[in-house]
């Protein structure tokens, strides 16, 4: 590996610093005490739900997958130019409506709160940090300017940072580029705000697809392993591979 000369560190947020699935699971479980998904994720989204008596772990996971598939698909459509830009808040609302419908929460017999969909959409902003996140960011910030770079909207990112206790020198939202990662324009936000050449920035993420996007613009890359991440393939060549943020700090020579 070539020697790294890094002047600032750029972090992905969702999945890398916060446990996104855990926060969404909590929102799904709170959606309704008496509904469960009536169909697998492959079923048409317009299918009418038939609520079951309880929402078990497997039901929660099926609903979580529905949410994740919708967000991934719609962000991809926006990046590809097949859909006009919408901020993450709007996509989260769409996902929440799909999940609520699949869970039967839109059926008055399910006993759901009238604000169930809105509450579920807000769950995307109430995500717990990984155990090493807060201390790891503080340690790295002793040496490097720290920049958050997220697909979350500006307002969602503000609430997410506050809830998880994330502290930045600068937090950037993909909303400012009106697209989503891995569109190069999102990574360009970090290059622009720092005034540095891309190769002096280190992009840190738990998602190989995210690092590939940053790499394409010339940023240096560091993969951090997380249980919910997208691990590298044998063809990926990132600059650093870390078990957690403490390991990353060690590799960067931060005491």
XYZ file of C-alpha atoms in Angstrom:
255
model
C 0.000 0.000 0.000
C 1.264 3.445 -0.905
C 1.970 5.773 1.994
C -1.037 7.855 2.949
C -0.860 11.601 3.358
C -4.241 12.564 4.759
C -5.391 16.078 5.681
C -9.062 15.365 6.484
C -11.265 12.346 7.162
C -14.689 11.942 5.570
C -17.157 9.528 7.159
C -20.218 7.811 5.848
C -22.859 7.858 8.587
C -25.659 5.338 7.950
C -24.410 1.862 8.785
C -20.844 3.042 9.363
C -21.368 5.126 12.501
C -24.944 4.236 13.420
C -26.773 0.913 13.421
C -29.470 1.760 10.900
C -31.256 -1.622 10.921
C -31.522 -1.580 14.728
C -33.199 1.832 14.705
C -35.596 0.842 11.937
C -36.466 -2.412 13.703
C -37.396 -0.430 16.799
C -39.645 1.798 14.711
C -41.262 -1.190 13.003
C -41.943 -2.947 16.308
C -43.573 0.216 17.635
C -45.693 0.589 14.508
C -48.525 -1.543 15.817
C -48.761 -4.155 18.559
C -51.071 -6.372 16.572
C -49.896 -6.463 12.973
C -47.408 -8.521 11.029
C -46.487 -8.613 7.342
C -48.930 -10.449 5.186
C -46.599 -11.163 2.286
C -42.907 -11.664 1.602
C -40.842 -8.743 0.237
C -41.189 -10.088 -3.297
C -44.965 -9.638 -3.233
C -46.501 -6.628 -5.055
C -46.516 -3.554 -2.866
C -50.137 -2.929 -3.724
C -51.266 -6.262 -2.291
C -53.929 -5.895 0.398
C -52.615 -6.890 3.827
C -54.237 -9.455 6.078
C -52.836 -8.673 9.517
C -51.683 -11.553 11.689
C -52.089 -11.584 15.465
C -48.472 -10.736 16.257
C -45.301 -9.241 14.793
C -42.520 -11.742 15.449
C -38.819 -11.406 14.673
C -39.149 -12.910 11.206
C -42.017 -10.545 10.451
C -39.943 -7.583 11.581
C -37.077 -8.669 9.333
C -39.383 -8.986 6.322
C -40.686 -5.485 6.917
C -37.147 -4.171 7.359
C -36.194 -5.720 4.026
C -39.179 -4.042 2.381
C -37.940 -0.690 3.668
C -34.347 -1.284 2.607
C -35.291 -2.463 -0.875
C -37.472 0.567 -1.478
C -34.809 3.047 -0.375
C -32.062 1.334 -2.376
C -34.198 1.096 -5.502
C -35.482 4.672 -5.400
C -32.119 6.229 -4.609
C -30.697 4.240 -7.508
C -33.420 5.542 -9.822
C -32.609 9.107 -8.806
C -28.883 8.590 -9.375
C -29.629 7.079 -12.791
C -31.845 10.029 -13.734
C -35.010 7.908 -13.888
C -36.738 9.874 -11.130
C -36.581 13.532 -10.069
C -34.620 14.197 -6.913
C -36.393 13.799 -3.580
C -34.655 14.189 -0.206
C -34.315 11.201 2.089
C -37.238 12.410 4.231
C -39.625 11.868 1.330
C -38.211 8.437 0.502
C -38.413 7.440 4.178
C -42.069 8.468 4.191
C -42.697 6.320 1.123
C -40.931 3.379 2.760
C -42.907 3.880 5.975
C -46.188 3.838 4.039
C -45.177 0.603 2.290
C -44.188 -1.040 5.558
C -47.315 0.161 7.370
C -49.469 -1.188 4.556
C -47.686 -4.547 4.621
C -48.012 -4.699 8.405
C -51.705 -3.889 8.278
C -51.269 -0.643 10.203
C -53.495 1.168 7.712
C -56.367 -1.140 8.611
C -58.413 0.486 11.399
C -58.920 -2.983 12.876
C -55.174 -3.160 13.545
C -55.486 -0.417 16.132
C -52.610 1.680 14.820
C -52.086 5.255 15.925
C -53.183 7.742 13.202
C -49.620 9.076 13.182
C -48.058 5.608 12.867
C -46.620 6.198 9.414
C -45.094 9.551 10.352
C -43.644 8.051 13.527
C -42.143 5.157 11.588
C -40.609 7.542 9.045
C -38.963 9.443 11.902
C -37.377 6.211 13.116
C -34.829 6.711 10.318
C -33.511 9.658 12.353
C -33.344 7.828 15.687
C -30.503 5.420 15.034
C -28.165 4.203 17.780
C -24.412 4.672 17.374
C -22.098 1.672 17.328
C -20.321 1.219 20.682
C -17.018 2.608 19.371
C -18.440 5.510 17.363
C -18.437 8.473 19.744
C -15.051 7.739 21.296
C -13.555 6.856 17.914
C -14.657 10.121 16.313
C -13.344 12.112 19.267
C -9.972 10.383 19.047
C -9.601 10.968 15.315
C -10.747 14.589 15.686
C -7.702 15.296 17.828
C -5.635 15.075 14.652
C -7.887 15.460 11.617
C -10.753 17.692 10.506
C -13.800 15.416 10.592
C -16.510 15.566 7.929
C -19.742 13.597 7.868
C -21.023 12.825 4.368
C -24.452 11.224 4.330
C -27.299 10.393 2.007
C -29.605 11.652 4.767
C -31.273 15.005 4.136
C -30.070 18.123 5.941
C -32.835 18.034 8.539
C -32.591 14.272 8.994
C -28.819 14.482 9.388
C -29.135 17.183 12.037
C -31.524 15.080 14.120
C -29.563 11.905 13.499
C -26.310 13.516 14.637
C -27.958 14.899 17.771
C -29.605 11.579 18.658
C -26.452 9.508 18.179
C -24.087 12.067 19.714
C -22.032 12.522 16.541
C -19.723 15.523 16.597
C -18.269 16.949 13.398
C -16.237 19.845 12.150
C -18.580 19.766 9.144
C -21.639 17.657 8.282
C -22.577 17.420 4.607
C -25.798 16.081 3.157
C -26.259 14.589 -0.303
C -29.242 16.935 -0.499
C -26.757 19.695 -1.326
C -25.856 17.803 -4.509
C -29.478 16.813 -5.204
C -28.494 13.216 -5.780
C -27.263 10.264 -3.737
C -24.050 8.381 -3.235
C -22.382 6.837 -5.158
C -22.909 9.749 -7.559
C -19.527 11.545 -7.763
C -21.207 14.886 -7.089
C -21.852 13.864 -3.492
C -18.178 13.120 -2.800
C -17.290 16.340 -4.576
C -19.056 18.198 -1.751
C -16.271 17.115 0.621
C -13.569 18.070 -1.861
C -15.120 21.502 -2.320
C -15.657 22.283 1.353
C -12.109 21.312 2.319
C -10.408 22.941 -0.652
C -8.107 19.928 -0.778
C -7.203 17.624 -3.653
C -9.219 14.392 -3.458
C -6.161 12.267 -2.696
C -5.661 14.165 0.576
C -9.093 13.069 1.833
C -9.766 9.679 3.405
C -13.281 8.328 2.890
C -14.313 5.900 5.642
C -17.283 3.582 5.202
C -18.622 0.138 6.012
C -19.983 -0.161 2.470
C -17.719 -1.220 -0.357
C -20.056 0.403 -2.910
C -19.618 3.734 -1.103
C -15.846 3.460 -1.102
C -15.800 2.570 -4.782
C -17.743 5.753 -5.503
C -15.265 7.852 -3.517
C -12.343 6.050 -5.100
C -13.622 6.906 -8.565
C -13.254 10.603 -7.716
C -9.741 10.091 -6.378
C -10.352 9.969 -2.620
C -8.326 7.559 -0.500
C -10.430 4.882 1.134
C -10.757 2.992 4.410
C -13.130 0.097 4.967
C -14.403 -0.371 8.530
C -16.079 -3.681 9.265
C -19.628 -3.526 10.629
C -22.224 -6.301 11.008
C -24.577 -4.531 8.588
C -22.062 -3.287 6.040
C -21.318 -4.236 2.458
C -17.982 -6.068 2.668
C -15.297 -5.713 -0.002
C -14.928 -8.240 -2.769
C -11.667 -9.859 -3.788
C -11.305 -7.267 -6.558
C -11.565 -4.236 -4.253
C -8.344 -2.400 -3.432
C -8.934 0.039 -0.605
C -6.105 1.818 1.198
C -6.996 0.692 4.710
C -9.015 -2.133 6.224
C -9.984 -1.715 9.875
C -11.849 -3.853 12.390
C -13.309 -0.769 14.103
C -12.586 2.921 14.651
C -9.923 2.226 17.257
C -8.086 0.064 14.746
C -8.479 2.792 12.116
C -7.019 5.387 14.480
C -4.086 3.077 15.228
C -3.383 2.609 11.535
C -3.472 6.378 11.009
C -0.999 6.884 13.832
C -3.437 8.684 16.128
C -2.480 8.198 19.771
